[in-house]
Amino acid sequence: MTTSPPTLAIPGQLLGPSSRFQPGPGTHLHEHNLYSSLLGQVHITQPLRAPGPAKRLTKITPAPAPAELPTISVAPSSAGRSTSSSSVGGEESARTRKKREVLPEVGNVVLCRVVRITPRQAVVVILVCGETVLEAEWQGLIRVQDVRATEKDRVKVYESFRPGDIVRAEVISLGDQTNYYLSTARNELGVVSAMSEAGNTMTPVSWKEFRDPETGVTELRKVAKPQ
Amino acid sequence: MYLKTGVTPSASGSAYLEIETSAKPGVSGMKLSCSVHGPRALPRSAPFSPHVVLSTHVKYAPFATTQRRGYLRDPSERDLGIHLEAALRGAIIADRWPKSGVDIIISIVEGDQDRETSRSQGDEVWDMMNALSGCITVAAAALADAGIDCVDTVAGGVAALVQAAGDDSKPSIVVDPIPSEHEKILAACCIAYLPTRDEVTNLWFRGDLPASELELYTHMVEKGILASRNANRVLIDCLRETVE
């Protein structure tokens, strides 16, 4: 019971009972025990303490909240790989650069490029998911009703996106066989980088306009709030 | 047995396996190389899949066996691919990767065959068993290298019921048989086994045994599991070396 989990894990290795840890990425639960499902290093993250002093109890809550357990996860180690092949310089850099492929999940904020637009939707390819650049290109769809949160009936796709724009969006569904469904219905979501018809990079001037700094022409977009 | 991961830089995961069968000159070992590509987007025509779609390809190199092989996959190679897919499907946590496909490509660089003798026609089916067990082990290493979620490390093992030269001698069970070393192979089974789960994901039985001798069947399966446990030890050592 008290043995500490290993620092390195291979698939199928026992990490500890589920009464001590919460399963994180790269682990799986089988018969009240946690096992690794990946090859890599074991990380244990302590749960975040509630900010401020604990409040006086005004109601009866279930005694041990399960969220108090530390989360155990296994991540493929890129640093470990470089030492094993450090004799060959070119190979080493290739191996360390390689990261585990991630998939867009519901709730992720992604960066994507608009490929084509129709009156009902904008077709995009997802390039970045969270912090990681994807190796494969995944196709996504922003439907006209998901472009913004208000006045949905007056949204026009060509006044919101143009092909070539870089858009920050949130994944709302795994979608159908080919497309992820994305939404930009939040202030901080929308077009982050756009080119004007003259071919210049434009700067945002309002929540629905970009301006070309050279020609002074404004174009309509669903602009993301700068962060 | 020699196993190494990360041999193909362009693949997301890869492994190379060499099995030396005997010190006898003229008998080669088996050399397998496996690369895993993906997870990547499914083709547009594919229907929606909430879990990962495995596709396995096993191909003998044209020069791998005494009988030259064609460049196209023949039915026995297809058969190996199907068995391999069944063995791996039990080990992969498929629902971690919705809407994506993984390609597992194995090329058998050198098949395990006796170069001296020309009689090897009947041995081919038994060679396939050994090839499958090697394929399973090397694919498990490549999957772990690719970072695809697995329940356990799966490894293959073969057990066979053999009869020595004399006709009336009692048949015995051997682990990891070499077809050229035995006069007659009565039956063989190839097993894919998960050691920590204690589960068999694929079982392939071939040969003719009297149906009355049920004990013989269980004995062979037990021996197959033993062979797979031995292969698994090599696999785990190799993976530990990769991660350190």
Tab-separated table of C-alpha atoms in Angstrom:
chain	number	residue	atom	x	y	z
A	1	MET	CA	0.000	0.000	0.000
A	2	THR	CA	2.684	2.476	0.968
A	3	THR	CA	5.072	1.742	-1.896
A	4	SER	CA	5.623	4.801	-4.010
A	5	PRO	CA	4.761	4.570	-7.719
A	6	PRO	CA	7.609	4.059	-10.205
A	7	THR	CA	9.156	7.017	-12.019
A	8	LEU	CA	9.125	5.297	-15.394
A	9	ALA	CA	6.218	3.289	-16.678
A	10	ILE	CA	5.607	0.852	-19.484
A	11	PRO	CA	2.135	-0.128	-20.714
A	12	GLY	CA	0.388	-2.409	-18.260
A	13	GLN	CA	2.530	-1.466	-15.265
A	14	LEU	CA	0.793	-1.100	-11.928
A	15	LEU	CA	0.910	2.467	-10.633
A	16	GLY	CA	-1.119	2.196	-7.455
A	17	PRO	CA	-4.596	1.667	-6.061
A	18	SER	CA	-7.390	4.001	-7.120
A	19	SER	CA	-7.892	4.944	-3.477
A	20	ARG	CA	-4.617	6.881	-3.563
A	21	PHE	CA	-4.640	8.495	-6.996
A	22	GLN	CA	-6.966	9.867	-9.589
A	23	PRO	CA	-6.372	8.622	-13.115
A	24	GLY	CA	-4.833	11.215	-15.428
A	25	PRO	CA	-3.796	11.076	-19.076
A	26	GLY	CA	-1.903	7.950	-20.085
A	27	THR	CA	-3.374	5.757	-17.364
A	28	HIS	CA	-6.339	3.447	-17.098
A	29	LEU	CA	-8.384	1.907	-14.329
A	30	HIS	CA	-8.838	-1.846	-13.980
A	31	GLU	CA	-10.320	-3.553	-10.941
A	32	HIS	CA	-9.664	-0.675	-8.502
A	33	ASN	CA	-6.051	-0.374	-9.575
A	34	LEU	CA	-4.430	2.177	-11.812
A	35	TYR	CA	-2.234	0.954	-14.625
A	36	SER	CA	-0.099	2.818	-17.105
A	37	SER	CA	-1.238	2.689	-20.702
A	38	LEU	CA	1.743	4.492	-22.204
A	39	LEU	CA	5.492	4.283	-22.252
A	40	GLY	CA	7.011	7.245	-20.434
A	41	GLN	CA	7.564	9.121	-17.223
A	42	VAL	CA	5.145	9.163	-14.327
A	43	HIS	CA	3.990	12.543	-13.086
A	44	ILE	CA	2.010	13.142	-9.930
A	45	THR	CA	0.222	16.460	-9.589
A	46	GLN	CA	-1.152	17.497	-6.251
A	47	PRO	CA	-4.689	18.871	-6.284
A	48	LEU	CA	-5.026	22.612	-6.156
A	49	ARG	CA	-5.827	23.916	-2.701
A	50	ALA	CA	-8.922	26.017	-2.433
A	51	PRO	CA	-7.883	29.698	-2.267
A	52	GLY	CA	-8.380	31.524	1.000
A	53	PRO	CA	-9.141	30.092	4.410
A	54	ALA	CA	-11.565	27.225	4.557
A	55	LYS	CA	-15.088	28.432	5.031
A	56	ARG	CA	-17.121	27.469	8.030
A	57	LEU	CA	-19.349	24.581	7.155
A	58	THR	CA	-22.911	25.683	6.725
A	59	LYS	CA	-24.198	22.448	5.295
A	60	ILE	CA	-23.360	18.806	5.492
A	61	THR	CA	-21.224	17.603	2.613
A	62	PRO	CA	-19.991	14.085	1.806
A	63	ALA	CA	-16.879	13.762	3.938
A	64	PRO	CA	-13.857	13.011	1.672
A	65	ALA	CA	-14.231	14.738	-1.645
A	66	PRO	CA	-12.662	12.551	-4.352
A	67	ALA	CA	-11.025	15.568	-5.964
A	68	GLU	CA	-8.589	15.766	-3.041
A	69	LEU	CA	-6.560	12.839	-4.385
A	70	PRO	CA	-3.426	13.621	-6.388
A	71	THR	CA	-3.648	12.930	-10.103
A	72	ILE	CA	-1.210	10.455	-11.586
A	73	SER	CA	-0.400	10.590	-15.276
A	74	VAL	CA	2.092	9.144	-17.727
A	75	ALA	CA	3.647	11.289	-20.431
A	76	PRO	CA	6.003	10.096	-23.146
A	77	SER	CA	9.422	11.457	-22.326
A	78	SER	CA	11.172	13.237	-25.143
A	79	ALA	CA	14.140	14.084	-22.930
A	80	GLY	CA	14.757	10.461	-22.085
A	81	ARG	CA	14.912	9.539	-25.719
A	82	SER	CA	17.626	12.008	-26.592
A	83	THR	CA	20.091	10.473	-24.166
A	84	SER	CA	19.710	7.043	-25.685
A	85	SER	CA	20.569	8.269	-29.154
A	86	SER	CA	22.846	11.168	-28.285
A	87	SER	CA	25.714	9.710	-30.278
A	88	VAL	CA	24.030	10.634	-33.536
A	89	GLY	CA	23.357	14.369	-33.612
A	90	GLY	CA	20.858	14.498	-36.436
A	91	GLU	CA	18.860	11.606	-35.125
A	92	GLU	CA	18.746	13.101	-31.678
A	93	SER	CA	17.113	16.320	-32.773
A	94	ALA	CA	14.627	14.405	-34.868
A	95	ARG	CA	13.675	12.235	-31.928
A	96	THR	CA	13.321	15.033	-29.416
A	97	ARG	CA	11.219	17.098	-31.742
A	98	LYS	CA	8.776	14.266	-32.195
A	99	LYS	CA	5.892	14.544	-29.783
A	100	ARG	CA	2.933	12.399	-29.184
A	101	GLU	CA	0.085	13.145	-31.500
A	102	VAL	CA	-2.925	14.767	-29.838
A	103	LEU	CA	-6.497	14.907	-31.039
A	104	PRO	CA	-8.886	17.844	-30.769
A	105	GLU	CA	-11.351	17.210	-27.965
A	106	VAL	CA	-14.618	18.823	-27.025
A	107	GLY	CA	-13.849	22.031	-25.120
A	108	ASN	CA	-10.379	22.570	-26.603
A	109	VAL	CA	-9.546	25.980	-28.040
A	110	VAL	CA	-7.943	25.473	-31.430
A	111	LEU	CA	-6.369	27.610	-34.128
A	112	CYS	CA	-7.511	26.895	-37.660
A	113	ARG	CA	-7.335	28.266	-41.176
A	114	VAL	CA	-10.444	28.951	-43.238
A	115	VAL	CA	-10.436	26.890	-46.424
A	116	ARG	CA	-13.740	27.796	-48.044
A	117	ILE	CA	-17.001	29.464	-47.126
A	118	THR	CA	-20.597	28.829	-48.090
A	119	PRO	CA	-23.708	30.761	-46.950
A	120	ARG	CA	-24.354	28.166	-44.236
A	121	GLN	CA	-20.884	27.290	-42.953
A	122	ALA	CA	-17.158	27.896	-43.081
A	123	VAL	CA	-14.865	24.921	-43.665
A	124	VAL	CA	-11.575	25.129	-41.783
A	125	VAL	CA	-8.534	22.961	-41.145
A	126	ILE	CA	-7.385	22.674	-37.543
A	127	LEU	CA	-3.685	23.466	-37.189
A	128	VAL	CA	-3.029	23.930	-33.476
A	129	CYS	CA	-4.841	22.266	-30.596
A	130	GLY	CA	-4.300	23.965	-27.239
A	131	GLU	CA	-0.516	24.438	-27.126
A	132	THR	CA	0.524	21.687	-29.531
A	133	VAL	CA	0.906	21.887	-33.276
A	134	LEU	CA	-0.887	18.957	-34.873
A	135	GLU	CA	0.932	16.689	-37.265
A	136	ALA	CA	-2.168	15.672	-39.169
A	137	GLU	CA	-4.657	18.173	-40.553
A	138	TRP	CA	-8.162	17.752	-39.228
A	139	GLN	CA	-11.096	19.312	-40.970
A	140	GLY	CA	-13.568	21.415	-39.018
A	141	LEU	CA	-16.816	23.216	-39.669
A	142	ILE	CA	-18.100	26.509	-38.255
A	143	ARG	CA	-21.824	26.616	-38.924
A	144	VAL	CA	-23.545	29.969	-39.308
A	145	GLN	CA	-25.428	29.560	-36.016
A	146	ASP	CA	-22.153	29.019	-34.132
A	147	VAL	CA	-20.367	32.142	-35.374
A	148	ARG	CA	-21.472	34.453	-32.551
A	149	ALA	CA	-23.639	34.378	-29.484
A	150	THR	CA	-26.006	37.248	-30.241
A	151	GLU	CA	-28.158	38.149	-33.254
A	152	LYS	CA	-27.565	34.718	-34.691
A	153	ASP	CA	-30.220	35.203	-37.331
A	154	ARG	CA	-28.365	38.135	-38.891
A	155	VAL	CA	-24.981	36.449	-39.144
A	156	LYS	CA	-23.586	36.193	-42.629
A	157	VAL	CA	-20.637	33.891	-43.099
A	158	TYR	CA	-18.950	36.125	-45.681
A	159	GLU	CA	-19.108	39.021	-43.213
A	160	SER	CA	-17.415	36.888	-40.582
A	161	PHE	CA	-14.722	34.816	-42.288
A	162	ARG	CA	-12.807	34.775	-45.544
A	163	PRO	CA	-10.652	31.958	-46.922
A	164	GLY	CA	-7.123	32.236	-45.547
A	165	ASP	CA	-8.079	33.763	-42.200
A	166	ILE	CA	-6.603	32.307	-39.039
A	167	VAL	CA	-9.417	31.688	-36.565
A	168	ARG	CA	-9.393	30.845	-32.883
A	169	ALA	CA	-12.353	28.575	-32.135
A	170	GLU	CA	-13.663	26.112	-29.591
A	171	VAL	CA	-14.460	22.493	-30.374
A	172	ILE	CA	-18.120	21.861	-29.549
A	173	SER	CA	-18.553	18.384	-31.019
A	174	LEU	CA	-16.631	15.558	-32.623
A	175	GLY	CA	-19.078	16.107	-35.447
A	176	ASP	CA	-19.712	13.767	-38.316
A	177	GLN	CA	-17.394	11.436	-40.189
A	178	THR	CA	-15.123	14.127	-41.599
A	179	ASN	CA	-15.643	17.361	-39.668
A	180	TYR	CA	-15.206	18.583	-36.134
A	181	TYR	CA	-17.828	21.191	-35.245
A	182	LEU	CA	-16.348	24.436	-34.004
A	183	SER	CA	-17.824	27.576	-32.475
A	184	THR	CA	-16.626	31.162	-32.227
A	185	ALA	CA	-19.522	32.331	-30.031
A	186	ARG	CA	-17.351	34.028	-27.424
A	187	ASN	CA	-15.623	37.400	-27.294
A	188	GLU	CA	-12.113	35.982	-27.283
A	189	LEU	CA	-12.861	33.656	-30.214
A	190	GLY	CA	-12.903	34.633	-33.862
A	191	VAL	CA	-10.490	35.820	-36.534
A	192	VAL	CA	-7.026	36.547	-35.103
A	193	SER	CA	-5.154	37.217	-38.328
A	194	ALA	CA	-6.542	38.260	-41.694
A	195	MET	CA	-5.274	39.477	-45.031
A	196	SER	CA	-7.008	42.245	-46.936
A	197	GLU	CA	-8.067	42.004	-50.565
A	198	ALA	CA	-4.939	43.989	-51.428
A	199	GLY	CA	-2.862	41.291	-49.736
A	200	ASN	CA	-1.757	43.131	-46.606
A	201	THR	CA	-2.015	41.900	-43.032
A	202	MET	CA	-4.798	43.855	-41.350
A	203	THR	CA	-5.211	45.099	-37.800
A	204	PRO	CA	-8.438	44.779	-35.825
A	205	VAL	CA	-10.266	48.040	-35.147
A	206	SER	CA	-13.531	46.868	-33.622
A	207	TRP	CA	-15.381	43.664	-32.760
A	208	LYS	CA	-16.475	43.294	-36.365
A	209	GLU	CA	-13.910	45.154	-38.444
A	210	PHE	CA	-10.325	44.797	-39.618
A	211	ARG	CA	-8.492	47.677	-41.313
A	212	ASP	CA	-5.748	47.519	-43.898
A	213	PRO	CA	-3.007	49.848	-42.597
A	214	GLU	CA	-1.803	50.746	-46.112
A	215	THR	CA	-4.978	51.368	-48.083
A	216	GLY	CA	-7.188	52.272	-45.127
A	217	VAL	CA	-9.988	50.026	-46.333
A	218	THR	CA	-11.979	48.207	-43.639
A	219	GLU	CA	-13.296	44.681	-44.011
A	220	LEU	CA	-15.888	42.867	-41.961
A	221	ARG	CA	-14.868	39.903	-39.805
A	222	LYS	CA	-15.896	38.224	-36.562
A	223	VAL	CA	-12.912	39.608	-34.663
A	224	ALA	CA	-11.399	37.825	-31.671
A	225	LYS	CA	-10.841	40.040	-28.647
A	226	PRO	CA	-7.063	40.582	-28.364
A	227	GLN	CA	-5.533	38.851	-25.362
B	1	MET	CA	16.154	-12.379	-29.459
B	2	TYR	CA	16.986	-8.768	-30.198
B	3	LEU	CA	14.460	-5.956	-30.109
B	4	LYS	CA	14.927	-2.229	-30.704
B	5	THR	CA	12.418	0.601	-30.942
B	6	GLY	CA	12.605	3.820	-32.899
B	7	VAL	CA	14.309	2.609	-36.045
B	8	THR	CA	12.198	4.503	-38.592
B	9	PRO	CA	12.390	8.266	-37.987
B	10	SER	CA	9.483	9.149	-40.258
B	11	ALA	CA	6.996	6.847	-38.543
B	12	SER	CA	5.297	7.791	-35.293
B	13	GLY	CA	6.527	4.520	-33.818
B	14	SER	CA	8.680	1.676	-35.024
B	15	ALA	CA	10.504	-1.423	-33.876
B	16	TYR	CA	12.869	-4.055	-35.212
B	17	LEU	CA	12.988	-7.656	-34.038
B	18	GLU	CA	15.541	-10.357	-34.694
B	19	ILE	CA	15.075	-13.904	-33.500
B	20	GLU	CA	18.004	-16.250	-33.715
B	21	THR	CA	16.675	-19.766	-33.710
B	22	SER	CA	19.666	-22.067	-33.609
B	23	ALA	CA	23.379	-22.264	-34.022
B	24	LYS	CA	22.997	-24.660	-36.915
B	25	PRO	CA	24.597	-23.187	-40.035
B	26	GLY	CA	22.265	-22.573	-42.930
B	27	VAL	CA	19.269	-21.998	-40.702
B	28	SER	CA	18.551	-18.303	-40.591
B	29	GLY	CA	16.712	-16.463	-37.914
B	30	MET	CA	13.759	-14.209	-38.402
B	31	LYS	CA	14.053	-10.478	-38.985
B	32	LEU	CA	11.010	-8.252	-38.732
B	33	SER	CA	10.570	-4.535	-38.969
B	34	CYS	CA	7.389	-2.757	-37.949
B	35	SER	CA	6.294	0.841	-38.353
B	36	VAL	CA	3.202	2.481	-36.915
B	37	HIS	CA	1.716	5.521	-38.609
B	38	GLY	CA	-0.859	7.694	-36.964
B	39	PRO	CA	-3.223	8.327	-35.311
B	40	ARG	CA	-4.300	10.255	-38.357
B	41	ALA	CA	-7.522	11.371	-39.988
B	42	LEU	CA	-9.647	8.718	-41.617
B	43	PRO	CA	-10.278	9.016	-45.346
B	44	ARG	CA	-13.348	11.027	-46.303
B	45	SER	CA	-15.256	7.978	-47.435
B	46	ALA	CA	-14.924	6.163	-44.112
B	47	PRO	CA	-17.964	6.216	-41.837
B	48	PHE	CA	-17.874	7.861	-38.403
B	49	SER	CA	-16.016	5.747	-35.876
B	50	PRO	CA	-16.012	6.577	-32.152
B	51	HIS	CA	-12.782	4.615	-31.685
B	52	VAL	CA	-9.512	4.062	-33.474
B	53	VAL	CA	-9.567	2.043	-36.706
B	54	LEU	CA	-6.675	-0.401	-36.926
B	55	SER	CA	-5.334	-1.537	-40.232
B	56	THR	CA	-2.550	-4.067	-40.323
B	57	HIS	CA	-0.361	-5.028	-43.238
B	58	VAL	CA	2.063	-7.924	-43.105
B	59	LYS	CA	4.355	-8.438	-46.059
B	60	TYR	CA	7.158	-10.890	-46.657
B	61	ALA	CA	10.031	-9.299	-48.528
B	62	PRO	CA	10.412	-11.008	-51.938
B	63	PHE	CA	13.748	-12.423	-50.797
B	64	ALA	CA	12.645	-13.445	-47.315
B	65	THR	CA	11.954	-17.094	-47.981
B	66	THR	CA	13.430	-19.871	-50.101
B	67	GLN	CA	10.457	-19.667	-52.380
B	68	ARG	CA	10.520	-16.178	-53.878
B	69	ARG	CA	7.485	-14.102	-52.936
B	70	GLY	CA	5.594	-11.722	-55.147
B	71	TYR	CA	5.267	-8.022	-54.518
B	72	LEU	CA	1.540	-8.246	-53.941
B	73	ARG	CA	0.181	-9.626	-50.724
B	74	ASP	CA	-0.874	-13.239	-51.054
B	75	PRO	CA	-3.625	-14.926	-49.004
B	76	SER	CA	-1.256	-16.171	-46.302
B	77	GLU	CA	0.045	-12.655	-45.697
B	78	ARG	CA	-3.497	-11.351	-45.536
B	79	ASP	CA	-4.256	-14.083	-43.038
B	80	LEU	CA	-1.344	-12.998	-40.867
B	81	GLY	CA	-2.612	-9.422	-40.992
B	82	ILE	CA	-6.059	-10.437	-39.784
B	83	HIS	CA	-4.669	-12.496	-36.917
B	84	LEU	CA	-2.368	-9.642	-35.943
B	85	GLU	CA	-5.237	-7.177	-35.922
B	86	ALA	CA	-7.268	-9.460	-33.661
B	87	ALA	CA	-4.327	-9.814	-31.286
B	88	LEU	CA	-3.686	-6.070	-31.054
B	89	ARG	CA	-7.296	-4.994	-30.813
B	90	GLY	CA	-7.544	-6.625	-27.423
B	91	ALA	CA	-4.567	-4.660	-26.154
B	92	ILE	CA	-5.330	-1.168	-27.476
B	93	ILE	CA	-7.603	1.227	-25.628
B	94	ALA	CA	-9.415	2.139	-28.788
B	95	ASP	CA	-11.809	4.789	-27.502
B	96	ARG	CA	-8.989	7.176	-26.559
B	97	TRP	CA	-8.637	8.097	-30.226
B	98	PRO	CA	-12.011	8.791	-31.830
B	99	LYS	CA	-12.268	9.383	-35.566
B	100	SER	CA	-8.742	8.313	-36.337
B	101	GLY	CA	-6.910	5.476	-37.988
B	102	VAL	CA	-3.653	3.718	-37.172
B	103	ASP	CA	-1.684	1.837	-39.813
B	104	ILE	CA	0.599	-0.946	-38.673
B	105	ILE	CA	2.964	-2.113	-41.367
B	106	ILE	CA	5.228	-5.099	-40.822
B	107	SER	CA	7.763	-6.296	-43.309
B	108	ILE	CA	9.342	-9.665	-42.755
B	109	VAL	CA	12.866	-9.064	-43.955
B	110	GLU	CA	13.968	-12.600	-43.397
B	111	GLY	CA	11.683	-15.552	-42.830
B	112	ASP	CA	12.779	-18.366	-40.593
B	113	GLN	CA	13.598	-21.148	-43.001
B	114	ASP	CA	16.131	-23.837	-43.588
B	115	ARG	CA	18.116	-22.991	-46.695
B	116	GLU	CA	19.685	-26.413	-47.044
B	117	THR	CA	16.629	-28.543	-47.502
B	118	SER	CA	14.321	-28.268	-50.428
B	119	ARG	CA	11.423	-30.119	-48.920
B	120	SER	CA	10.047	-27.132	-47.070
B	121	GLN	CA	6.650	-27.179	-48.798
B	122	GLY	CA	4.723	-28.601	-45.857
B	123	ASP	CA	6.602	-26.458	-43.354
B	124	GLU	CA	5.186	-23.231	-44.605
B	125	VAL	CA	2.097	-23.305	-42.421
B	126	TRP	CA	4.202	-23.863	-39.316
B	127	ASP	CA	6.525	-21.053	-40.329
B	128	MET	CA	3.503	-18.781	-40.443
B	129	MET	CA	2.858	-19.459	-36.764
B	130	ASN	CA	6.368	-18.365	-35.834
B	131	ALA	CA	6.043	-15.334	-38.080
B	132	LEU	CA	2.774	-14.335	-36.417
B	133	SER	CA	4.206	-14.557	-32.917
B	134	GLY	CA	7.122	-12.361	-34.005
B	135	CYS	CA	4.726	-9.916	-35.654
B	136	ILE	CA	2.676	-9.548	-32.478
B	137	THR	CA	5.727	-8.867	-30.319
B	138	VAL	CA	7.280	-6.348	-32.690
B	139	ALA	CA	3.964	-4.554	-33.225
B	140	ALA	CA	3.472	-4.207	-29.472
B	141	ALA	CA	6.885	-2.551	-29.161
B	142	ALA	CA	6.145	-0.194	-32.043
B	143	LEU	CA	2.739	0.739	-30.595
B	144	ALA	CA	4.324	1.599	-27.255
B	145	ASP	CA	6.922	3.680	-29.108
B	146	ALA	CA	4.171	5.507	-30.986
B	147	GLY	CA	2.434	6.450	-27.750
B	148	ILE	CA	-0.851	4.718	-28.460
B	149	ASP	CA	-2.737	3.751	-25.330
B	150	CYS	CA	-2.464	0.043	-24.570
B	151	VAL	CA	-3.902	-1.977	-21.725
B	152	ASP	CA	-0.758	-4.076	-21.558
B	153	THR	CA	2.219	-5.157	-23.615
B	154	VAL	CA	1.060	-8.035	-25.784
B	155	ALA	CA	3.528	-10.668	-26.935
B	156	GLY	CA	3.235	-13.751	-29.079
B	157	GLY	CA	4.269	-17.298	-28.312
B	158	VAL	CA	4.136	-20.614	-30.155
B	159	ALA	CA	3.850	-24.157	-28.852
B	160	ALA	CA	3.850	-27.270	-31.004
B	161	LEU	CA	3.221	-30.958	-30.625
B	162	VAL	CA	6.067	-32.796	-32.343
B	163	GLN	CA	6.962	-36.395	-32.995
B	164	ALA	CA	10.558	-37.570	-33.120
B	165	ALA	CA	12.032	-39.711	-35.884
B	166	GLY	CA	10.721	-43.046	-34.679
B	167	ASP	CA	7.114	-43.626	-35.665
B	168	ASP	CA	5.934	-45.156	-32.404
B	169	SER	CA	7.551	-42.625	-30.058
B	170	LYS	CA	5.339	-40.522	-27.859
B	171	PRO	CA	4.691	-36.986	-29.153
B	172	SER	CA	5.996	-34.160	-27.009
B	173	ILE	CA	5.186	-30.459	-26.693
B	174	VAL	CA	7.911	-27.958	-27.517
B	175	VAL	CA	8.011	-24.195	-27.095
B	176	ASP	CA	9.010	-22.001	-30.063
B	177	PRO	CA	9.434	-24.873	-32.528
B	178	ILE	CA	11.798	-24.840	-35.474
B	179	PRO	CA	10.020	-26.827	-38.201
B	180	SER	CA	13.226	-28.041	-39.800
B	181	GLU	CA	14.460	-29.612	-36.576
B	182	HIS	CA	11.520	-31.917	-36.092
B	183	GLU	CA	10.564	-34.909	-38.127
B	184	LYS	CA	6.879	-34.301	-37.917
B	185	ILE	CA	4.719	-31.567	-36.418
B	186	LEU	CA	1.282	-32.775	-35.440
B	187	ALA	CA	-0.227	-29.522	-34.265
B	188	ALA	CA	0.779	-26.000	-33.294
B	189	CYS	CA	-0.827	-23.042	-31.597
B	190	CYS	CA	0.088	-19.385	-31.595
B	191	ILE	CA	-1.034	-17.257	-28.672
B	192	ALA	CA	-1.125	-13.530	-28.029
B	193	TYR	CA	-1.098	-12.985	-24.301
B	194	LEU	CA	-1.338	-10.036	-21.894
B	195	PRO	CA	0.755	-10.918	-18.836
B	196	THR	CA	-0.499	-8.452	-16.224
B	197	ARG	CA	-4.114	-8.933	-17.196
B	198	ASP	CA	-3.649	-12.680	-17.637
B	199	GLU	CA	-5.715	-12.588	-20.815
B	200	VAL	CA	-5.336	-14.226	-24.195
B	201	THR	CA	-6.255	-11.868	-27.036
B	202	ASN	CA	-5.702	-14.232	-29.943
B	203	LEU	CA	-5.465	-17.982	-30.234
B	204	TRP	CA	-4.632	-19.760	-33.466
B	205	PHE	CA	-4.682	-23.539	-33.473
B	206	ARG	CA	-3.647	-25.658	-36.384
B	207	GLY	CA	-3.121	-29.365	-37.019
B	208	ASP	CA	-5.096	-32.449	-36.204
B	209	LEU	CA	-5.462	-33.712	-32.687
B	210	PRO	CA	-7.920	-36.278	-31.443
B	211	ALA	CA	-10.882	-34.421	-29.998
B	212	SER	CA	-10.930	-36.760	-26.990
B	213	GLU	CA	-7.602	-35.495	-25.665
B	214	LEU	CA	-8.783	-32.231	-24.206
B	215	GLU	CA	-5.890	-32.144	-21.804
B	216	LEU	CA	-3.473	-31.993	-24.694
B	217	TYR	CA	-5.152	-28.829	-25.945
B	218	THR	CA	-4.886	-27.085	-22.583
B	219	HIS	CA	-1.286	-28.211	-22.225
B	220	MET	CA	-0.420	-26.670	-25.549
B	221	VAL	CA	-2.127	-23.410	-24.674
B	222	GLU	CA	-0.230	-23.317	-21.384
B	223	LYS	CA	3.055	-23.856	-23.189
B	224	GLY	CA	2.136	-21.142	-25.669
B	225	ILE	CA	1.506	-18.748	-22.793
B	226	LEU	CA	4.891	-19.690	-21.358
B	227	ALA	CA	6.568	-18.858	-24.670
B	228	SER	CA	4.736	-15.559	-24.808
B	229	ARG	CA	5.813	-14.691	-21.264
B	230	ASN	CA	9.430	-15.235	-22.298
B	231	ALA	CA	9.002	-12.967	-25.301
B	232	ASN	CA	7.363	-10.397	-23.080
B	233	ARG	CA	10.403	-10.229	-20.837
B	234	VAL	CA	12.524	-9.180	-23.822
B	235	LEU	CA	9.875	-6.660	-24.820
B	236	ILE	CA	9.742	-5.076	-21.378
B	237	ASP	CA	13.529	-4.865	-21.139
B	238	CYS	CA	13.640	-3.163	-24.518
B	239	LEU	CA	10.934	-0.641	-23.611
B	240	ARG	CA	12.633	0.128	-20.305
B	241	GLU	CA	15.843	0.797	-22.201
B	242	THR	CA	14.004	3.109	-24.593
B	243	VAL	CA	12.508	5.215	-21.854
B	244	GLU	CA	15.650	5.514	-19.744
